[in-house]
Each structure stands twice: as C-alpha cells, then as structure tokens.
mmCIF file of C-alpha atoms in Angstrom:
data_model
loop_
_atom_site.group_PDB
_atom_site.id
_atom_site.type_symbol
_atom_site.label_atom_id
_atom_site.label_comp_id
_atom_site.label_asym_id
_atom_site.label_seq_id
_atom_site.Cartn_x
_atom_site.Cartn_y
_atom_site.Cartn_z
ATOM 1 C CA UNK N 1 -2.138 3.024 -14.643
ATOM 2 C CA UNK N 2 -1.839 1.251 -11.289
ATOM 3 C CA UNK N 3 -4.020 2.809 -9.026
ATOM 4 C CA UNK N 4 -4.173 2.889 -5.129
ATOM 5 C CA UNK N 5 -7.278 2.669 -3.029
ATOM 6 C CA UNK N 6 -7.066 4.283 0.583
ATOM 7 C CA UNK N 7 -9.328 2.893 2.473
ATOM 8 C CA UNK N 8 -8.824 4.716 6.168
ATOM 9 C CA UNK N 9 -10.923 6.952 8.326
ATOM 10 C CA UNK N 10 -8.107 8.533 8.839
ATOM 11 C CA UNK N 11 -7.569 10.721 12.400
ATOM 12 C CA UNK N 12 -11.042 12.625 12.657
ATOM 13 C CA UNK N 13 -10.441 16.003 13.751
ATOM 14 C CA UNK N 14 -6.495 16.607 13.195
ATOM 15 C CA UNK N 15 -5.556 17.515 9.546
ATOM 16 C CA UNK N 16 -1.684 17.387 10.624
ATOM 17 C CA UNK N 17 -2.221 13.495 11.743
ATOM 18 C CA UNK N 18 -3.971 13.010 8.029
ATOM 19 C CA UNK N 19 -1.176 14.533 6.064
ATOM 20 C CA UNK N 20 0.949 12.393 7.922
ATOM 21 C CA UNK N 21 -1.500 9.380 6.648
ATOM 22 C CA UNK N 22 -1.580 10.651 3.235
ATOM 23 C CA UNK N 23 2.186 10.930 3.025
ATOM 24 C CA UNK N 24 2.958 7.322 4.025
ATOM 25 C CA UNK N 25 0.305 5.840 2.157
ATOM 26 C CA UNK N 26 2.130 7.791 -0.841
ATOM 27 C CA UNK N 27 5.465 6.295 -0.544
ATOM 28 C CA UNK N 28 3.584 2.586 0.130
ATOM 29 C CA UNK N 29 1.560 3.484 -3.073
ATOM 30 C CA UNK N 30 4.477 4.823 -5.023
ATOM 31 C CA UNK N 31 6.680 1.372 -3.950
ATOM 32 C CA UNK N 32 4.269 -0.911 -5.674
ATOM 33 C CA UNK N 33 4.260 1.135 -9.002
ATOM 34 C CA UNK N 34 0.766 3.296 -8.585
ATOM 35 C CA UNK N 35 0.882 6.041 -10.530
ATOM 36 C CA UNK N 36 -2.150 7.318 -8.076
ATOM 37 C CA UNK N 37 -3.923 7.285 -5.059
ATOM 38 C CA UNK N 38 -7.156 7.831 -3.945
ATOM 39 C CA UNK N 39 -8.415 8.458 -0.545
ATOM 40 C CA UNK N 40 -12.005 8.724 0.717
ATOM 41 C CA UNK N 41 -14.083 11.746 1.200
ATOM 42 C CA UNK N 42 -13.440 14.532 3.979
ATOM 43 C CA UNK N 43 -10.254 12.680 4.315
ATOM 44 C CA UNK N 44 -8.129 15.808 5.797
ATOM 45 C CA UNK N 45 -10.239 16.408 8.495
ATOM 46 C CA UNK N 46 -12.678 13.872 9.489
ATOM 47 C CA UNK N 47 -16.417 13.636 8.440
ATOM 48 C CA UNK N 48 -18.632 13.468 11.469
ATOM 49 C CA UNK N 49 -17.259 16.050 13.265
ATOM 50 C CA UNK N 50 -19.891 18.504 13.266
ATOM 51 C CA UNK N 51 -19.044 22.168 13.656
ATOM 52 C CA UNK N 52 -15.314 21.610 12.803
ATOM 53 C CA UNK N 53 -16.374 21.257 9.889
ATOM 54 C CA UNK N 54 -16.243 25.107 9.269
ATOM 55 C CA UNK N 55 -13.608 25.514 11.638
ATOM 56 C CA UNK N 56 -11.065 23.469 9.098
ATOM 57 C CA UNK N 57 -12.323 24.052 5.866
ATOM 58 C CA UNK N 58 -9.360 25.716 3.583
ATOM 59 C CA UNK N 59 -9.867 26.591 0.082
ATOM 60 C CA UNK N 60 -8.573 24.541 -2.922
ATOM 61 C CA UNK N 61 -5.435 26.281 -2.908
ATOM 62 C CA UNK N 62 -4.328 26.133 0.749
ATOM 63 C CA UNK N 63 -1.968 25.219 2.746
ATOM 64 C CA UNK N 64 -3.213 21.878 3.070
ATOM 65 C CA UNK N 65 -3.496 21.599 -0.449
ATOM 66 C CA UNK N 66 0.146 22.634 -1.153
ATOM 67 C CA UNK N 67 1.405 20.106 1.917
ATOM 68 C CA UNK N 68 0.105 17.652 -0.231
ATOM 69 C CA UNK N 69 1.272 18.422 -3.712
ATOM 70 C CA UNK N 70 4.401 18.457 -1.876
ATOM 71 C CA UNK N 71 3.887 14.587 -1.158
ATOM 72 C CA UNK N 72 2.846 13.914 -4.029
ATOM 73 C CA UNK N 73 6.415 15.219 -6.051
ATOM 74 C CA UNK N 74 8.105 13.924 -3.492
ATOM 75 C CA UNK N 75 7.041 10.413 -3.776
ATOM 76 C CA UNK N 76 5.911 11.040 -7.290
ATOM 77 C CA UNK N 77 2.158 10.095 -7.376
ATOM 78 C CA UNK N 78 -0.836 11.550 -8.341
ATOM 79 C CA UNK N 79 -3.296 11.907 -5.126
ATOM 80 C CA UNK N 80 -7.129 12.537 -4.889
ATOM 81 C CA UNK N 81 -8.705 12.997 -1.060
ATOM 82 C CA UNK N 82 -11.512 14.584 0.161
ATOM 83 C CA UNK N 83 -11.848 17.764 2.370
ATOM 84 C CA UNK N 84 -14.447 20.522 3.517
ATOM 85 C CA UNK N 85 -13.355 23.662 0.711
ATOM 86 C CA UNK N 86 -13.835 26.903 1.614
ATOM 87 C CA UNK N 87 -15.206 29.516 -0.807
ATOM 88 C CA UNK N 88 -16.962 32.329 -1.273
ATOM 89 C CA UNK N 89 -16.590 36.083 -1.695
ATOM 90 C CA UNK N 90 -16.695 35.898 2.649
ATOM 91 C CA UNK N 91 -14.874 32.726 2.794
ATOM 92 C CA UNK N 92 -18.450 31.646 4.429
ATOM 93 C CA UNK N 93 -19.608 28.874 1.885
ATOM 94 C CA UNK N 94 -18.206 25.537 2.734
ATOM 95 C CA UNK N 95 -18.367 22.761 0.385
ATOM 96 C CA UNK N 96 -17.648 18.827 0.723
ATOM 97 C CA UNK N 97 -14.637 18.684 -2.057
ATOM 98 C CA UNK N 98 -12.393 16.341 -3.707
ATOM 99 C CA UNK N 99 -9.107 17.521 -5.221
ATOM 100 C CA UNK N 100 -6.791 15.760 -7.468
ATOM 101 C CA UNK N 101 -3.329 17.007 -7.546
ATOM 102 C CA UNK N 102 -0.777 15.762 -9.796
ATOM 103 C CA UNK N 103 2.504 13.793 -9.496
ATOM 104 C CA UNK N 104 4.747 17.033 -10.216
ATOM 105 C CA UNK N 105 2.004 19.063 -7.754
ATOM 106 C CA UNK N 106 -0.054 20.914 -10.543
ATOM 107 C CA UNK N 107 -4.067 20.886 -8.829
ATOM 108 C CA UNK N 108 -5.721 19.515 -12.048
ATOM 109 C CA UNK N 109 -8.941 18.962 -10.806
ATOM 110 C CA UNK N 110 -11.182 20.089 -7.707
ATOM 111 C CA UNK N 111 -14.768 18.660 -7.641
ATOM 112 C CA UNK N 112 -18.109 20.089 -4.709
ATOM 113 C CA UNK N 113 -20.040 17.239 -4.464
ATOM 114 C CA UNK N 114 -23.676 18.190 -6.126
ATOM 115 C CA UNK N 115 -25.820 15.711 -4.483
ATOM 116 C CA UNK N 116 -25.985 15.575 -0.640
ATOM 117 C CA UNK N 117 -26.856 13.437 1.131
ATOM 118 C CA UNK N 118 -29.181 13.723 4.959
ATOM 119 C CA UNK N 119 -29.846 16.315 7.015
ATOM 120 C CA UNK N 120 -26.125 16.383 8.262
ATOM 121 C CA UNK N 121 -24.643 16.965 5.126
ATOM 122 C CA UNK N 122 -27.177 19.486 4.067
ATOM 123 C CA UNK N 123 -26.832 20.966 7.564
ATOM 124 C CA UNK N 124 -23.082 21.944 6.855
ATOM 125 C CA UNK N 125 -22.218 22.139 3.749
ATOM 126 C CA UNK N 126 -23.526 24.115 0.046
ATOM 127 C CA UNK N 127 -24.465 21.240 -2.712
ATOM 128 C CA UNK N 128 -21.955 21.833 -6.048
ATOM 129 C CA UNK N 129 -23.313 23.114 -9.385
ATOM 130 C CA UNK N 130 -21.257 21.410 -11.987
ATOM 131 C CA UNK N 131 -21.792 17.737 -12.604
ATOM 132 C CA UNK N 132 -18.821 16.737 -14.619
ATOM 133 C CA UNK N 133 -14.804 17.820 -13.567
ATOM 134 C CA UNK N 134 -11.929 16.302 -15.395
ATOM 135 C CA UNK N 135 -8.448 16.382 -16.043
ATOM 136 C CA UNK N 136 -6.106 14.488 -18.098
ATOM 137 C CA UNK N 137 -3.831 12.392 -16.056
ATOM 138 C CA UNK N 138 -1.102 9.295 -17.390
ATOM 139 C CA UNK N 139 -3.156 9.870 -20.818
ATOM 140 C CA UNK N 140 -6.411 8.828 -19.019
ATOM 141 C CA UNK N 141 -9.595 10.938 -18.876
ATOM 142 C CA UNK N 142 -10.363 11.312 -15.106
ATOM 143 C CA UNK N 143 -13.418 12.161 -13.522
ATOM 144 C CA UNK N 144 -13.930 13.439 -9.872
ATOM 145 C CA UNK N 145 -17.627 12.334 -7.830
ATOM 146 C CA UNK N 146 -18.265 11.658 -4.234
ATOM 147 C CA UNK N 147 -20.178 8.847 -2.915
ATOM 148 C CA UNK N 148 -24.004 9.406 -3.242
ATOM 149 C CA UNK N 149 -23.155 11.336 -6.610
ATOM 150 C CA UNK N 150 -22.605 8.104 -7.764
ATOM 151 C CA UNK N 151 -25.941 6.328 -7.172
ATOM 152 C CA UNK N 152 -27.562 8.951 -9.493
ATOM 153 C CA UNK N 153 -27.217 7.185 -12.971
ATOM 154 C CA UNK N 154 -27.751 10.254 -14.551
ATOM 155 C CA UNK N 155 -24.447 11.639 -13.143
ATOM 156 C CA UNK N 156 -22.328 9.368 -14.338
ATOM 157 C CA UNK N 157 -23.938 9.072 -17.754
ATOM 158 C CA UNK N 158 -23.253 12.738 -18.107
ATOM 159 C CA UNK N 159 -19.468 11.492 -17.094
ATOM 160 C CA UNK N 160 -19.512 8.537 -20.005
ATOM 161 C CA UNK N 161 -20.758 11.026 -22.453
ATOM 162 C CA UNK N 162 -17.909 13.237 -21.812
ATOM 163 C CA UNK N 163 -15.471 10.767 -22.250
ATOM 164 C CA UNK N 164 -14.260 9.825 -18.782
ATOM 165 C CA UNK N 165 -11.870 6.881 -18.391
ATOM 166 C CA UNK N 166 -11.822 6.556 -14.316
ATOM 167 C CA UNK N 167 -14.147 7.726 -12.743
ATOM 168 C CA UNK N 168 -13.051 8.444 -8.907
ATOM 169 C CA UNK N 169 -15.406 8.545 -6.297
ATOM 170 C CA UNK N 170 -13.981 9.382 -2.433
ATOM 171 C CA UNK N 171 -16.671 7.738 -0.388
ATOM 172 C CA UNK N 172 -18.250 8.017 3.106
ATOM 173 C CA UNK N 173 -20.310 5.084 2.725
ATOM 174 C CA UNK N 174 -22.317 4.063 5.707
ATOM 175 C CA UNK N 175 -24.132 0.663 6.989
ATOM 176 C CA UNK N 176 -26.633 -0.368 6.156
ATOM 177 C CA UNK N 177 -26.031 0.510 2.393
ATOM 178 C CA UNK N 178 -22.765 -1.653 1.603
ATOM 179 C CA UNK N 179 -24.996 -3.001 -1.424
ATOM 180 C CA UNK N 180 -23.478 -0.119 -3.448
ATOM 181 C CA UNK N 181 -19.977 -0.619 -3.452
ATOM 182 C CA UNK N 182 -21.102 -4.747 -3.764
ATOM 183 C CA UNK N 183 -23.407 -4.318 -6.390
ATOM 184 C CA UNK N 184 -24.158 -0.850 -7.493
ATOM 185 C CA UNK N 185 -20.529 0.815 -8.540
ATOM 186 C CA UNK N 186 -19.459 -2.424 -10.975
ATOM 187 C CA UNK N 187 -23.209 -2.188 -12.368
ATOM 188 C CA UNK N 188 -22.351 1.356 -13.352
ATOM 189 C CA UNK N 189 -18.986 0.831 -14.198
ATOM 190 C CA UNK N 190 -20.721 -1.603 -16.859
ATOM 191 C CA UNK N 191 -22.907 0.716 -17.873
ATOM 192 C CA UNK N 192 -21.217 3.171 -18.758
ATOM 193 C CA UNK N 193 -17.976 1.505 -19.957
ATOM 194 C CA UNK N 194 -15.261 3.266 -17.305
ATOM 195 C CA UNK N 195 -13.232 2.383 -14.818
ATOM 196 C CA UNK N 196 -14.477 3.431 -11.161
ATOM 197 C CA UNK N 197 -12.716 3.560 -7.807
ATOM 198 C CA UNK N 198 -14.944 4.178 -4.980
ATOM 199 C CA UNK N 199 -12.627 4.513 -1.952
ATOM 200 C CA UNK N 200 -14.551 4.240 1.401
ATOM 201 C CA UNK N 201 -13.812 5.082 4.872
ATOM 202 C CA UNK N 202 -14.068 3.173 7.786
ATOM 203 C CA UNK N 203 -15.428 2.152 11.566
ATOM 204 C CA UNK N 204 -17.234 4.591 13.965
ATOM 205 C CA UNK N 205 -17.536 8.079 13.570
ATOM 206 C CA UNK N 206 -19.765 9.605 15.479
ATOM 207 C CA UNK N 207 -23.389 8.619 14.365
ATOM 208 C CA UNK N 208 -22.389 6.653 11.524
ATOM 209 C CA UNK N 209 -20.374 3.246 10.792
ATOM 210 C CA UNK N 210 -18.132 3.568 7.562
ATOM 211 C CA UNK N 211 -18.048 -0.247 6.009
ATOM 212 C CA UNK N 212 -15.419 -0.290 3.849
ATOM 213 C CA UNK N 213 -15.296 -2.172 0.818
ATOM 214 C CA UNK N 214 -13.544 -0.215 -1.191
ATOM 215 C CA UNK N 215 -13.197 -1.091 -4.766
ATOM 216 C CA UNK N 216 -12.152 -0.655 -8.429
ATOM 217 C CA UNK N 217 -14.800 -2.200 -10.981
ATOM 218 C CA UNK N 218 -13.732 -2.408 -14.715
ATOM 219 C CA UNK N 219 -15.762 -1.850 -17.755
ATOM 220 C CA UNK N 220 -16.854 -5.611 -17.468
ATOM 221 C CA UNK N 221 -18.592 -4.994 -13.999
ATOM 222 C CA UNK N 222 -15.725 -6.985 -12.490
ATOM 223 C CA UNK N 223 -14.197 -5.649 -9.198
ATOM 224 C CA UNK N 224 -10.347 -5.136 -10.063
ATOM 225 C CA UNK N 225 -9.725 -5.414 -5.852
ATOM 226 C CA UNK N 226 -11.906 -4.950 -3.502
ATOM 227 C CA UNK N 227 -10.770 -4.376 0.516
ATOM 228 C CA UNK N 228 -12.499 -5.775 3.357
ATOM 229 C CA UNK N 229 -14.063 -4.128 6.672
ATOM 230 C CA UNK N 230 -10.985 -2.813 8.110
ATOM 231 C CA UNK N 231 -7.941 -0.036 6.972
ATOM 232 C CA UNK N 232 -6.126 -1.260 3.721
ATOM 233 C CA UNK N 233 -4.345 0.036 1.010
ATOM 234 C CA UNK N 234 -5.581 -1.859 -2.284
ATOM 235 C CA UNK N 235 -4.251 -1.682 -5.700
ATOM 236 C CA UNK N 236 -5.738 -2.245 -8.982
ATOM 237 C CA UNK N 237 -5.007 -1.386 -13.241
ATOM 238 C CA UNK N 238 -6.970 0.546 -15.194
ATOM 239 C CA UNK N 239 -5.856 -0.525 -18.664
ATOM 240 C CA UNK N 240 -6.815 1.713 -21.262
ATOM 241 C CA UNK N 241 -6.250 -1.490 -23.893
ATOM 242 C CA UNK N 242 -9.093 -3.326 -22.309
ATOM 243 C CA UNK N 243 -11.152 -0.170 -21.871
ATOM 244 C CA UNK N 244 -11.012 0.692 -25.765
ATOM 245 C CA UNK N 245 -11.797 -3.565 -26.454
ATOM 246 C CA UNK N 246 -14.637 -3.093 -24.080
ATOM 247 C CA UNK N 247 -16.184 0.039 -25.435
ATOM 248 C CA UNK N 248 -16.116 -1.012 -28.699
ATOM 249 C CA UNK N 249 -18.052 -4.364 -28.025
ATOM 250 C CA UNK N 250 -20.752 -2.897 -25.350
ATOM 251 C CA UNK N 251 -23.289 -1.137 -27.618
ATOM 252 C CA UNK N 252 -24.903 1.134 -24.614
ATOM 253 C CA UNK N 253 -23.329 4.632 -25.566
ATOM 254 C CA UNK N 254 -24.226 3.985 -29.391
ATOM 255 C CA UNK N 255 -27.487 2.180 -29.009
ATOM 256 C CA UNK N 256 -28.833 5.974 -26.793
ATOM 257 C CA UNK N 257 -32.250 7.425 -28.743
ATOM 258 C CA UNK N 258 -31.686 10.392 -26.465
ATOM 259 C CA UNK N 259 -34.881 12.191 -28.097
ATOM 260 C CA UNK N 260 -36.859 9.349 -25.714
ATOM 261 C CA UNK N 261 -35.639 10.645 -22.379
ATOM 262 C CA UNK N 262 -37.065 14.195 -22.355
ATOM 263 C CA UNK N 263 -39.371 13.532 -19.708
ATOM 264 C CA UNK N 264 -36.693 12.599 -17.652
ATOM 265 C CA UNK N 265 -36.046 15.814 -16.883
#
C-alpha cells in the first residue's frame, strides 16, 4: 500500500484553513497511487496554541471528522491526522487524538495518546488508557500512536504482539530531539518487525520548533523516504511480501522468554 507522509504544520489556529490542507494533500496523495495519508498530530487545529485547545476540540464523530471522511471518498484515500477530541459525560475531558478514517468514510480507528509528554501537554489535555487501537485497512493490520508513545519500547511491543503491520505515529516532534525520527523509529521498526510512519510537523510554533523529518522505516530498519526540514508530501510502500520474508527471518518475536520480564513491570 503506497502510503503518504504529510509533513506540514499546517495553519495553527483555523481548522477551516487545515481541512482545506488536508483536502489538497488528498487529491496530490491520491494522484500518485497512495492508498493513505498520514498527517501529524493536532493537525486540525494547531498544537501550541494554548487555551484553544479546548475551545476547538470536537469529538471523534464531529463535524470535522465527517468534513474529512468526505475528502477522503471523494478523492478515495484513507486519511489519519491528529486533533484535540472531546469527550466526556460534560464534554469537559479533552484528549490529544488521532483518527483514521477510511477511503469510503467509515472512522475505523480513533487513538488518545497515553503517554504525554511536558508540562504543556499534561497542562491541557487527559493521558489515554488503551495502549493498542487497530483496524484493518487494504488487508494490512494498522496501528494508531502519537509521537512520544513511540519512544516507549514497551508500547510498541504490545503493538508487534498484536499483530500490527504499520504502525502510524502523527508526530509533534521538537528540536533538540530529531535523533528519534533519525535513529530511534527505524530501530523500532526493526525490532519489532512493522512498518512505521512517523509524520512530523514543522517550523515555529509558539515555544517549540517542529524539525521535520518525517519518515517511513521498514522491517529492515531502512527509512522507505524520509523528508527534510521544510513542508513536503513524501511517499513510501509498505509491502506486506517483504514484511512476511522479514518476519520470518528476524527471530525477536519467537526468541521472547516473557516469564524473564516480570520485574519490568
């Protein structure tokens, strides 16, 4: 499945100007034969924007969610972004979510990121309690994580032991930590034998300077494509051929004595 890495920041602040993003990085996507597209984390609304935060948070099912499944039929592409979800009995708990919505607009998948990270995060948003969401997508076994999920290796272990092809990880990764999409994401991508696309944002926001380097590392630890400082759209395939040949040679998932790692936890 040829798969599309967004790597913008987007239009901080205006969820109308990110649709509008969204939707013609869909038909570019669609064009070149993806089958889906990824963009970062808190794509449809901005990350460091403090209070509006709360003040555009929707839940799963709202309108901006529906806007986009209509892009996605439309241009027929499956699409995963990032956004603040709203939730809650009072509509009060807000979570830092990633949704993936398929190319005939089902919602198959809609991940709350369990790990947060700073005082920021913590500051505005409730930490998820379930480590592993998937959906079927293409015949693939998807997985949805956002950025520092992903540099917990017991996360995406849990992920490898439940089968997960790609693993997707929207990403609001931050200088001076580009070592992870460099080194860290194709290390676990070897590791665990899956496909992962971490999909970064970019430039200044606020406090923080997004740095890019988006990429999509294959079971070998080998980055697929991997963008540069500035906004791209990337593409990469996740071959399920080379995934099975892979998985069947790298003897970490069958070589586990789980009954050692008690006191990890």
């Amino acid at each position: 499945m040829r798969t599309a890495l967004l790597q913008s920041s987007g239009r901080p602040g205006s969820v109308v100007e990110n649709l509008k993003v969204l939707d013609e990085a869909a038909g570019r996507a669609a064009a070149a034969g993806a089958g889906l597209l990824v963009a970062p984390e808190m794509f449809l609304t901005g990350y460091a924007i403090g209070d509006d935060i709360a003040r555009l948070a929707e839940p799963a099912d709202g309108d901006s969610a529906d806007a986009i499944a209509e892009t996605a039929t439309r241009h027929g592409v499956a699409i995963a972004y990032g956004y603040p979800e709203r939730a809650g009995d009072t509509g009060e708990t807000i979570y830092n979510s990633a949704q993936l919505i398929s190319a005939d607009g089902t919602r198959l998948a809609n991940y709350r990121k369990t790990h947060l990270f700073g005082c920021f995060e913590r500051d505005h948003f409730t930490p998820g309690e379930q480590p592993v969401v998937q959906a079927e997508l293409d015949g693939l076994r998807v997985g949805l994580m956002i950025c520092y999920d992903v540099e917990f290796p017991e996360n995406v272990r849990a992920h490898a032991l439940a089968g997960t092809d790609l693993l997707l990880v929207p990403t609001a990764q931050m200088h001076p930590f580009q070592f992870v999409a460099e080194s860290l994401v194709p290390v676990r991508a070897f590791e665990n034998q899956m496909y992962v696309a971490y999909v970064n944002r970019v430039g200044a926001e606020g406090e923080f300077e997004f740095v890019g380097l988006s990429t999509l590392a294959g079971p070998d630890g080998v980055a697929r494509t991997r963008a540069g400082r500035g906004e791209e759209l990337v593409l990469a395939d996740v071959d399920p051929v080379l995934l099975a040949a892979s998985r069947e040679n790298n003897p970490y998932l069958k070589d586990r004595r789980p009954g050692l790692y008690g006191s990890l936890t």
